[in-house]
Amino acid sequence: MLDMPPPSNAGGAIEHRLDYADGSRRRVFVTHVETPYPQGRLIVSRTDTRGIITQCNQSFVDMSGYERSELIGQPHCLLRHPDMPAAAFRDLWETVQAGRQWHGYVKNLRKDGGHYWVFATVVPNVRDERIVGYTSVRREPSREKVAQAEATYREWIRS
Amino acid sequence: MSFNFTVSPSFPAERISDWYIFNTWLQRSLSIPIHLELHDGFDAQRAAIEAGQVDLIHANPFDASLLVREKGFRAIAQPDGAPDEMVVVTALSHPAQAIGDLQPGTRIACANDPCVNTIGRILLEPANLNADNTLEQQRSTYIQVAKDVLRGQVDVGFMPVGAYRGLSSIVRRELKVLVTSDIQVIHHVFLIGRDLHSRADDFVRILLSMHETEKGQDLLSALGATRWQPIQQEDVEFMIDIISTLTQ
Ligand SMILES: Cc1cc2nc3c(=O)[nH]c(=O)nc-3n(C[C@H](O)[C@H](O)[C@H](O)COP(=O)(O)O)c2cc1C
């Protein structure tokens, strides 16, 4: 995955290095700007069995800040925010690979370095008794739940 | 032997006669005997499905989940036009201006449409409201839901967009929409059961060409669409995967 170019308004952005589960790395620039969740919508994406994005809806495109063509074919960790602990995603992958639903609160990184919070559910796509991919559907979380998740994730990252 | 056709009970009552005309058209076009049975509510319809008394159905997305995954039904077509969306309404005079203003103890009026109610519940989640800190009152029609809201007997009502638009303008003027769902990916589908799978191609052919005759067009517009669109089994499977994330 390509490093993020430094934003033009680099003043408020903090540089981070992300270490992914597969050993690769990416440089990102993160701001404190939160994009509010679009009311009444679901944010939907689909991946193959390795987590490469194969399909997404317009809300997913809008919230990510990328063009659709920059998303399809990319690994889903393109949206990973440095404030998200690796353990959350390990749990996600273990759960869905075992054929079960995972859900949790996720802080996602936008192309512009800002973020948005979601309550995400990931399900395996089972066809003829085989897992052929995964679908994630996100909905709007309450601020109380976001505050709790923020505190928990900060704790996980520290320990 | 005749085949049993039904329609998920979420359609407006004014359309009952249109479904009978549709059924007659279907029988003539396919030269097979089909009996239309419109069930009195979701419970009666689910019971008919369980008893194997449904062979073809115009199904809401939640019924489609059950029928495709557990009963071997196959998707034939979907009507074009607006997907299935819903609104959360309150009285114009209610202090809440947005979902976030609703407080624990919120009273909800709804009908017993599992589809609408599930999405309604999701739309209340941003206010941290759930089954444990709200009171739900089920009514048999959306008119009654609107009345409960107007009289202040409840704080909010759930209803499909179609039912909301169908309310008289006098009633609508006294209501305020707090949020309209914009799910996009969830819609009704026409399904056939195992005993009709051998006729699947005929069903696809006649439904997809229905808009080509004037009579077909009239019927479609009575049912709120302009034509049937083809649908692949995988499209329905994808919709069902999405629904499964909403019903956990
Ligand atoms: C269907 C699906 C959707 C996912 N959505 C996200 C997402 O929105 N944001 C995110 O950071 N990771 C998401 N992930 C997890 C990523 O694949 C990845 O595990 C995560 O970003 C952490 O990267 P890493 O596993 O390489 O360390 C998703 C995975 C799947 C299968």
Short mmCIF file of C-alpha atoms and ligand atoms in Angstrom, two decimals:
data_model
loop_
_atom_site.label_atom_id
_atom_site.label_comp_id
_atom_site.label_asym_id
_atom_site.label_seq_id
_atom_site.Cartn_x
_atom_site.Cartn_y
_atom_site.Cartn_z
CA MET A 1 0.00 0.00 0.00
CA LEU A 2 1.25 3.47 -0.82
CA ASP A 3 2.30 5.88 1.92
CA MET A 4 -0.05 8.82 2.45
CA PRO A 5 1.27 12.04 0.99
CA PRO A 6 1.69 14.76 3.64
CA PRO A 7 -1.49 16.86 3.64
CA SER A 8 -1.24 20.41 2.33
CA ASN A 9 -2.42 21.74 5.69
CA ALA A 10 0.25 19.61 7.37
CA GLY A 11 0.26 21.91 10.40
CA GLY A 12 -2.32 19.94 12.37
CA ALA A 13 -1.42 16.47 11.08
CA ILE A 14 0.68 13.98 13.03
CA GLU A 15 2.82 11.43 11.23
CA HIS A 16 2.37 7.75 12.19
CA ARG A 17 3.81 4.50 10.96
CA LEU A 18 1.40 1.58 10.73
CA ASP A 19 2.71 -1.99 11.04
CA TYR A 20 0.29 -4.45 9.45
CA ALA A 21 -0.27 -8.09 10.37
CA ASP A 22 1.44 -9.25 7.15
CA GLY A 23 4.64 -7.36 8.06
CA SER A 24 4.14 -4.47 5.64
CA ARG A 25 4.23 -0.84 6.75
CA ARG A 26 2.63 2.42 5.79
CA ARG A 27 3.21 6.05 6.67
CA VAL A 28 0.03 8.02 7.39
CA PHE A 29 -0.81 11.56 8.50
CA VAL A 30 -3.55 11.85 11.07
CA THR A 31 -5.63 14.87 12.08
CA HIS A 32 -8.21 15.24 14.85
CA VAL A 33 -11.03 16.02 12.46
CA GLU A 34 -14.02 13.67 12.81
CA THR A 35 -16.51 13.31 9.96
CA PRO A 36 -20.02 12.77 11.37
CA TYR A 37 -21.75 9.53 10.45
CA PRO A 38 -24.30 10.04 7.63
CA GLN A 39 -27.74 9.78 9.27
CA GLY A 40 -29.98 6.86 8.35
CA ARG A 41 -27.35 5.13 6.23
CA LEU A 42 -25.48 1.87 6.20
CA ILE A 43 -21.87 1.77 5.05
CA VAL A 44 -21.32 -1.50 3.19
CA SER A 45 -18.24 -3.21 1.78
CA ARG A 46 -17.30 -6.66 0.69
CA THR A 47 -13.92 -8.41 0.52
CA ASP A 48 -12.48 -11.63 -0.83
CA THR A 49 -11.19 -14.21 1.64
CA ARG A 50 -7.93 -12.27 2.09
CA GLY A 51 -9.57 -8.95 2.93
CA ILE A 52 -9.16 -7.28 -0.47
CA ILE A 53 -12.07 -4.91 -1.17
CA THR A 54 -14.22 -6.23 -4.04
CA GLN A 55 -17.39 -4.12 -3.73
CA CYS A 56 -18.69 -1.17 -1.72
CA ASN A 57 -21.66 1.19 -1.63
CA GLN A 58 -21.64 4.95 -2.21
CA SER A 59 -21.74 5.72 1.53
CA PHE A 60 -18.50 3.76 1.93
CA VAL A 61 -16.86 5.76 -0.86
CA ASP A 62 -18.13 9.09 0.52
CA MET A 63 -16.95 8.44 4.08
CA SER A 64 -13.54 7.09 3.10
CA GLY A 65 -12.62 10.21 1.13
CA TYR A 66 -11.18 8.03 -1.66
CA GLU A 67 -12.47 7.52 -5.19
CA ARG A 68 -14.15 4.17 -5.76
CA SER A 69 -11.34 3.18 -8.12
CA GLU A 70 -8.78 3.81 -5.35
CA LEU A 71 -10.65 1.40 -3.05
CA ILE A 72 -11.58 -1.62 -5.18
CA GLY A 73 -8.69 -4.08 -5.24
CA GLN A 74 -7.01 -2.59 -2.15
CA PRO A 75 -6.65 -4.38 1.19
CA HIS A 76 -9.24 -3.25 3.75
CA CYS A 77 -6.49 -2.14 6.13
CA LEU A 78 -6.21 0.96 3.92
CA LEU A 79 -8.75 2.37 6.40
CA ARG A 80 -6.88 1.33 9.52
CA HIS A 81 -6.45 4.13 12.04
CA PRO A 82 -3.36 4.15 14.31
CA ASP A 83 -5.65 4.44 17.36
CA MET A 84 -7.12 1.00 16.61
CA PRO A 85 -5.37 -1.85 18.45
CA ALA A 86 -4.19 -4.81 16.35
CA ALA A 87 -5.94 -7.16 18.82
CA ALA A 88 -9.37 -5.91 17.69
CA PHE A 89 -8.68 -6.99 14.12
CA ARG A 90 -7.09 -10.28 15.18
CA ASP A 91 -10.35 -11.04 16.96
CA LEU A 92 -12.32 -9.97 13.86
CA TRP A 93 -10.39 -12.31 11.58
CA GLU A 94 -10.45 -15.27 13.99
CA THR A 95 -14.21 -14.90 14.42
CA VAL A 96 -15.20 -14.61 10.76
CA GLN A 97 -12.76 -17.28 9.58
CA ALA A 98 -14.47 -19.61 12.06
CA GLY A 99 -17.75 -18.85 10.25
CA ARG A 100 -19.24 -16.54 12.88
CA GLN A 101 -20.35 -12.87 12.93
CA TRP A 102 -18.07 -10.26 14.47
CA HIS A 103 -19.14 -6.87 15.69
CA GLY A 104 -17.40 -3.99 17.30
CA TYR A 105 -16.75 -0.27 17.31
CA VAL A 106 -14.18 0.86 14.76
CA LYS A 107 -12.38 4.16 14.20
CA ASN A 108 -11.56 4.42 10.52
CA LEU A 109 -8.93 6.57 8.82
CA ARG A 110 -9.99 8.79 5.93
CA LYS A 111 -7.82 9.64 2.96
CA ASP A 112 -7.47 13.19 4.31
CA GLY A 113 -6.16 11.95 7.68
CA GLY A 114 -9.47 12.56 9.49
CA HIS A 115 -11.59 9.77 10.91
CA TYR A 116 -15.12 8.44 11.44
CA TRP A 117 -16.54 6.05 14.01
CA VAL A 118 -18.82 3.14 13.16
CA PHE A 119 -20.46 0.14 14.76
CA ALA A 120 -19.40 -2.61 12.37
CA THR A 121 -20.68 -6.12 11.80
CA VAL A 122 -18.67 -8.50 9.63
CA VAL A 123 -20.18 -11.74 8.32
CA PRO A 124 -18.68 -14.56 6.28
CA ASN A 125 -20.35 -15.05 2.88
CA VAL A 126 -21.14 -18.75 2.90
CA ARG A 127 -22.04 -20.30 -0.46
CA ASP A 128 -22.40 -24.07 -0.90
CA GLU A 129 -21.02 -24.44 2.62
CA ARG A 130 -17.78 -22.60 1.76
CA ILE A 131 -16.65 -19.14 2.84
CA VAL A 132 -16.15 -17.19 -0.39
CA GLY A 133 -15.62 -13.72 1.09
CA TYR A 134 -16.78 -11.34 3.82
CA THR A 135 -19.31 -8.50 4.07
CA SER A 136 -19.15 -5.62 6.52
CA VAL A 137 -22.14 -3.42 7.34
CA ARG A 138 -21.60 -0.37 9.54
CA ARG A 139 -24.15 1.75 11.33
CA GLU A 140 -24.13 4.86 13.46
CA PRO A 141 -22.84 4.35 17.02
CA SER A 142 -23.98 6.37 20.04
CA ARG A 143 -21.47 8.85 21.49
CA GLU A 144 -21.48 6.94 24.80
CA LYS A 145 -20.39 3.75 23.05
CA VAL A 146 -17.71 5.61 21.10
CA ALA A 147 -16.34 7.10 24.33
CA GLN A 148 -16.21 3.64 25.93
CA ALA A 149 -14.48 2.13 22.89
CA GLU A 150 -11.95 4.97 22.81
CA ALA A 151 -11.03 4.36 26.44
CA THR A 152 -10.79 0.58 25.94
CA TYR A 153 -8.65 0.82 22.82
CA ARG A 154 -6.30 3.34 24.49
CA GLU A 155 -5.87 0.84 27.31
CA TRP A 156 -5.17 -2.06 24.88
CA ILE A 157 -2.61 -0.07 22.95
CA ARG A 158 -0.79 0.97 26.16
CA SER A 159 -0.56 -2.60 27.49
CA MET B 1 -53.19 -29.05 -8.12
CA SER B 2 -52.87 -25.31 -7.89
CA PHE B 3 -49.87 -23.37 -6.63
CA ASN B 4 -50.15 -20.95 -3.73
CA PHE B 5 -49.07 -17.36 -4.25
CA THR B 6 -48.78 -14.78 -1.49
CA VAL B 7 -47.46 -11.27 -0.90
CA SER B 8 -45.60 -10.17 2.24
CA PRO B 9 -48.23 -8.24 4.22
CA SER B 10 -46.36 -4.91 4.10
CA PHE B 11 -48.24 -3.55 1.05
CA PRO B 12 -50.98 -0.90 1.41
CA ALA B 13 -54.55 -2.21 1.69
CA GLU B 14 -55.65 -0.26 -1.42
CA ARG B 15 -53.49 -2.60 -3.48
CA ILE B 16 -55.27 -5.83 -2.57
CA SER B 17 -57.38 -5.83 -5.73
CA ASP B 18 -54.29 -5.10 -7.85
CA TRP B 19 -52.64 -8.23 -6.50
CA TYR B 20 -55.70 -10.26 -7.51
CA ILE B 21 -55.47 -8.83 -11.03
CA PHE B 22 -51.75 -9.58 -11.06
CA ASN B 23 -52.50 -13.16 -10.05
CA THR B 24 -55.01 -13.59 -12.88
CA TRP B 25 -52.45 -12.19 -15.33
CA LEU B 26 -49.80 -14.58 -13.98
CA GLN B 27 -52.07 -17.64 -14.37
CA ARG B 28 -53.03 -16.71 -17.93
CA SER B 29 -49.47 -15.96 -18.96
CA LEU B 30 -48.12 -19.23 -17.59
CA SER B 31 -51.18 -21.42 -18.07
CA ILE B 32 -50.88 -22.84 -14.60
CA PRO B 33 -53.45 -22.69 -11.80
CA ILE B 34 -52.36 -20.26 -9.08
CA HIS B 35 -54.31 -19.41 -5.96
CA LEU B 36 -53.63 -16.03 -4.29
CA GLU B 37 -53.80 -16.12 -0.51
CA LEU B 38 -53.21 -12.78 1.23
CA HIS B 39 -52.51 -13.49 4.87
CA ASP B 40 -53.85 -11.41 7.68
CA GLY B 41 -50.57 -10.19 9.13
CA PHE B 42 -47.00 -11.44 9.44
CA ASP B 43 -47.69 -14.22 11.93
CA ALA B 44 -50.31 -15.89 9.73
CA GLN B 45 -48.02 -15.60 6.74
CA ARG B 46 -45.03 -17.11 8.58
CA ALA B 47 -47.27 -19.98 9.69
CA ALA B 48 -48.26 -20.62 6.04
CA ILE B 49 -44.59 -20.63 5.00
CA GLU B 50 -43.74 -23.09 7.78
CA ALA B 51 -46.64 -25.33 6.74
CA GLY B 52 -45.30 -25.44 3.16
CA GLN B 53 -48.36 -23.58 1.86
CA VAL B 54 -46.43 -21.01 -0.19
CA ASP B 55 -45.09 -21.80 -3.67
CA LEU B 56 -44.51 -18.30 -4.99
CA ILE B 57 -44.26 -15.00 -3.17
CA HIS B 58 -43.56 -11.32 -3.57
CA ALA B 59 -41.43 -11.20 -0.45
CA ASN B 60 -40.14 -8.44 1.77
CA PRO B 61 -36.37 -8.67 2.36
CA PHE B 62 -36.70 -10.41 5.72
CA ASP B 63 -39.06 -13.08 4.40
CA ALA B 64 -36.73 -13.49 1.42
CA SER B 65 -33.90 -14.33 3.85
CA LEU B 66 -35.83 -17.17 5.41
CA LEU B 67 -37.22 -18.47 2.12
CA VAL B 68 -33.94 -18.50 0.19
CA ARG B 69 -31.64 -19.73 2.96
CA GLU B 70 -33.91 -22.23 4.64
CA LYS B 71 -36.63 -23.18 2.20
CA GLY B 72 -34.81 -23.38 -1.12
CA PHE B 73 -36.68 -20.54 -2.84
CA ARG B 74 -35.16 -18.98 -5.95
CA ALA B 75 -35.12 -15.28 -6.89
CA ILE B 76 -36.84 -14.40 -10.18
CA ALA B 77 -37.03 -10.60 -10.37
CA GLN B 78 -37.32 -7.42 -8.36
CA PRO B 79 -39.51 -4.39 -9.03
CA ASP B 80 -37.62 -1.23 -9.96
CA GLY B 81 -38.35 2.00 -8.14
CA ALA B 82 -37.69 3.04 -4.59
CA PRO B 83 -36.06 0.53 -2.25
CA ASP B 84 -37.71 -0.28 1.07
CA GLU B 85 -37.03 2.70 3.35
CA MET B 86 -38.73 3.85 6.55
CA VAL B 87 -39.17 6.93 8.75
CA VAL B 88 -39.11 7.66 12.46
CA VAL B 89 -41.73 10.34 13.13
CA THR B 90 -42.73 12.40 16.14
CA ALA B 91 -45.44 15.00 16.76
CA LEU B 92 -44.66 18.47 15.45
CA SER B 93 -45.06 19.75 19.03
CA HIS B 94 -42.68 17.14 20.53
CA PRO B 95 -39.50 18.70 21.96
CA ALA B 96 -37.18 16.28 20.10
CA GLN B 97 -35.76 17.82 16.92
CA ALA B 98 -33.38 14.95 16.11
CA ILE B 99 -32.84 11.32 17.08
CA GLY B 100 -30.11 12.42 19.48
CA ASP B 101 -32.67 14.36 21.56
CA LEU B 102 -34.63 11.19 22.44
CA GLN B 103 -34.18 10.03 26.04
CA PRO B 104 -34.29 6.65 27.81
CA GLY B 105 -37.93 5.74 28.43
CA THR B 106 -38.88 6.75 24.87
CA ARG B 107 -42.26 5.27 23.92
CA ILE B 108 -42.52 3.79 20.41
CA ALA B 109 -45.58 2.92 18.34
CA CYS B 110 -45.11 0.52 15.43
CA ALA B 111 -46.99 -2.13 13.46
CA ASN B 112 -45.75 -5.73 13.49
CA ASP B 113 -43.67 -5.52 10.31
CA PRO B 114 -40.34 -7.08 11.36
CA CYS B 115 -38.51 -5.31 8.54
CA VAL B 116 -39.59 -1.80 9.48
CA ASN B 117 -39.16 -2.42 13.18
CA THR B 118 -35.64 -3.79 12.86
CA ILE B 119 -34.49 -0.79 10.84
CA GLY B 120 -36.36 1.58 13.19
CA ARG B 121 -34.45 0.11 16.13
CA ILE B 122 -31.15 0.64 14.31
CA LEU B 123 -32.06 4.28 13.68
CA LEU B 124 -32.55 4.76 17.45
CA GLU B 125 -29.14 3.30 18.34
CA PRO B 126 -27.27 6.62 17.97
CA ALA B 127 -29.37 7.88 20.91
CA ASN B 128 -28.30 4.80 22.89
CA LEU B 129 -31.87 3.51 22.86
CA ASN B 130 -32.59 -0.21 22.77
CA ALA B 131 -35.24 -2.73 23.82
CA ASP B 132 -34.23 -2.36 27.49
CA ASN B 133 -34.73 1.40 27.81
CA THR B 134 -37.72 1.98 25.51
CA LEU B 135 -41.39 0.98 25.58
CA GLU B 136 -42.90 -0.49 22.43
CA GLN B 137 -46.58 -0.50 21.61
CA GLN B 138 -47.69 -2.53 18.58
CA ARG B 139 -50.71 -1.33 16.61
CA SER B 140 -52.43 -3.06 13.72
CA THR B 141 -52.22 -0.22 11.17
CA TYR B 142 -49.94 2.71 10.40
CA ILE B 143 -52.90 5.10 10.71
CA GLN B 144 -53.15 4.03 14.35
CA VAL B 145 -49.40 4.50 14.75
CA ALA B 146 -49.75 8.07 13.44
CA LYS B 147 -52.69 8.73 15.77
CA ASP B 148 -50.76 7.53 18.82
CA VAL B 149 -47.94 9.90 17.89
CA LEU B 150 -50.29 12.85 17.34
CA ARG B 151 -52.12 12.28 20.63
CA GLY B 152 -48.82 12.16 22.49
CA GLN B 153 -49.47 8.61 23.65
CA VAL B 154 -46.01 7.73 22.33
CA ASP B 155 -42.91 9.78 21.54
CA VAL B 156 -42.10 8.28 18.14
CA GLY B 157 -43.64 6.06 15.49
CA PHE B 158 -41.99 3.71 12.95
CA MET B 159 -43.50 3.44 9.47
CA PRO B 160 -42.48 2.62 5.91
CA VAL B 161 -41.96 5.68 3.71
CA GLY B 162 -44.88 4.50 1.54
CA ALA B 163 -47.26 4.43 4.53
CA TYR B 164 -46.05 7.86 5.68
CA ARG B 165 -46.70 9.37 2.24
CA GLY B 166 -50.10 7.68 2.22
CA LEU B 167 -51.22 9.61 5.33
CA SER B 168 -53.51 12.55 4.69
CA SER B 169 -51.79 15.92 4.37
CA ILE B 170 -53.60 17.12 7.49
CA VAL B 171 -52.03 14.33 9.53
CA ARG B 172 -48.61 14.74 7.92
CA ARG B 173 -48.61 18.46 8.72
CA GLU B 174 -48.78 17.63 12.41
CA LEU B 175 -45.87 15.18 12.20
CA LYS B 176 -42.13 15.71 12.04
CA VAL B 177 -39.73 13.20 10.48
CA LEU B 178 -36.70 12.74 12.75
CA VAL B 179 -34.86 10.48 10.31
CA THR B 180 -35.48 8.64 7.04
CA SER B 181 -33.49 5.48 6.43
CA ASP B 182 -31.24 5.45 3.38
CA ILE B 183 -30.32 1.77 3.27
CA GLN B 184 -30.57 1.48 -0.54
CA VAL B 185 -29.64 -2.20 -0.74
CA ILE B 186 -32.79 -3.74 0.72
CA HIS B 187 -35.82 -4.41 -1.45
CA HIS B 188 -38.70 -6.80 -2.20
CA VAL B 189 -38.10 -9.78 -4.48
CA PHE B 190 -40.29 -12.22 -6.36
CA LEU B 191 -39.41 -15.80 -5.36
CA ILE B 192 -40.52 -19.27 -6.41
CA GLY B 193 -40.36 -22.44 -4.36
CA ARG B 194 -38.84 -25.82 -5.26
CA ASP B 195 -41.95 -27.21 -6.96
CA LEU B 196 -41.77 -24.40 -9.51
CA HIS B 197 -38.00 -24.34 -10.15
CA SER B 198 -38.48 -26.15 -13.45
CA ARG B 199 -40.58 -23.17 -14.61
CA ALA B 200 -38.07 -20.52 -13.49
CA ASP B 201 -37.19 -19.45 -17.05
CA ASP B 202 -40.87 -18.92 -17.87
CA PHE B 203 -41.35 -16.76 -14.79
CA VAL B 204 -38.31 -14.65 -15.65
CA ARG B 205 -39.48 -14.22 -19.24
CA ILE B 206 -43.01 -13.11 -18.47
CA LEU B 207 -42.10 -10.82 -15.58
CA LEU B 208 -39.24 -9.10 -17.40
CA SER B 209 -41.45 -8.39 -20.39
CA MET B 210 -44.51 -7.38 -18.35
CA HIS B 211 -43.99 -3.64 -19.01
CA GLU B 212 -44.17 -4.21 -22.78
CA THR B 213 -47.98 -4.30 -22.83
CA GLU B 214 -50.28 -1.51 -21.75
CA LYS B 215 -52.12 -3.79 -19.34
CA GLY B 216 -48.81 -4.89 -17.86
CA GLN B 217 -47.75 -1.26 -17.44
CA ASP B 218 -50.99 -0.37 -15.66
CA LEU B 219 -50.59 -3.27 -13.28
CA LEU B 220 -46.98 -2.42 -12.56
CA SER B 221 -47.78 1.19 -11.82
CA ALA B 222 -50.59 0.08 -9.47
CA LEU B 223 -47.96 -1.94 -7.63
CA GLY B 224 -45.61 1.06 -7.47
CA ALA B 225 -43.10 0.06 -10.17
CA THR B 226 -42.47 0.60 -13.88
CA ARG B 227 -40.86 -2.76 -14.65
CA TRP B 228 -39.35 -5.91 -13.18
CA GLN B 229 -35.58 -6.10 -13.15
CA PRO B 230 -33.54 -9.27 -13.47
CA ILE B 231 -31.87 -10.44 -10.30
CA GLN B 232 -29.13 -12.98 -9.87
CA GLN B 233 -29.22 -15.45 -7.03
CA GLU B 234 -25.95 -13.90 -5.78
CA ASP B 235 -27.61 -10.45 -5.52
CA VAL B 236 -30.18 -11.96 -3.19
CA GLU B 237 -27.52 -13.84 -1.23
CA PHE B 238 -25.66 -10.53 -0.77
CA MET B 239 -28.84 -8.80 0.43
CA ILE B 240 -29.39 -11.66 2.87
CA ASP B 241 -25.83 -11.34 4.19
CA ILE B 242 -26.54 -7.65 4.82
CA ILE B 243 -29.83 -8.42 6.56
CA SER B 244 -28.10 -10.97 8.76
CA THR B 245 -25.92 -8.16 10.14
CA LEU B 246 -29.05 -6.20 11.10
CA THR B 247 -30.91 -8.93 12.92
CA GLN B 248 -28.29 -10.18 15.34
C1 LIG C 1 -15.27 -7.39 5.42
C2 LIG C 1 -14.16 -6.73 6.18
C3 LIG C 1 -14.27 -5.37 6.47
C4 LIG C 1 -13.25 -4.73 7.18
N1 LIG C 1 -13.39 -3.39 7.43
C5 LIG C 1 -12.39 -2.73 8.03
C6 LIG C 1 -12.49 -1.33 8.26
O1 LIG C 1 -13.49 -0.69 7.94
N2 LIG C 1 -11.45 -0.70 8.85
C7 LIG C 1 -10.33 -1.36 9.24
O2 LIG C 1 -9.41 -0.73 9.76
N3 LIG C 1 -10.22 -2.71 9.05
C8 LIG C 1 -11.22 -3.40 8.47
N4 LIG C 1 -11.09 -4.75 8.28
C9 LIG C 1 -9.91 -5.44 8.82
C10 LIG C 1 -8.71 -5.33 7.91
O3 LIG C 1 -8.76 -6.40 6.98
C11 LIG C 1 -7.39 -5.43 8.69
O4 LIG C 1 -7.36 -6.62 9.43
C12 LIG C 1 -7.19 -4.26 9.67
O5 LIG C 1 -7.31 -3.02 9.02
C13 LIG C 1 -5.86 -4.30 10.40
O6 LIG C 1 -4.81 -4.51 9.52
P1 LIG C 1 -3.84 -5.77 9.71
O7 LIG C 1 -4.73 -6.96 9.94
O8 LIG C 1 -3.07 -5.86 8.45
O9 LIG C 1 -2.99 -5.45 10.89
C14 LIG C 1 -12.09 -5.44 7.59
C15 LIG C 1 -12.00 -6.81 7.30
C16 LIG C 1 -13.02 -7.45 6.62
C17 LIG C 1 -12.93 -8.93 6.33
#
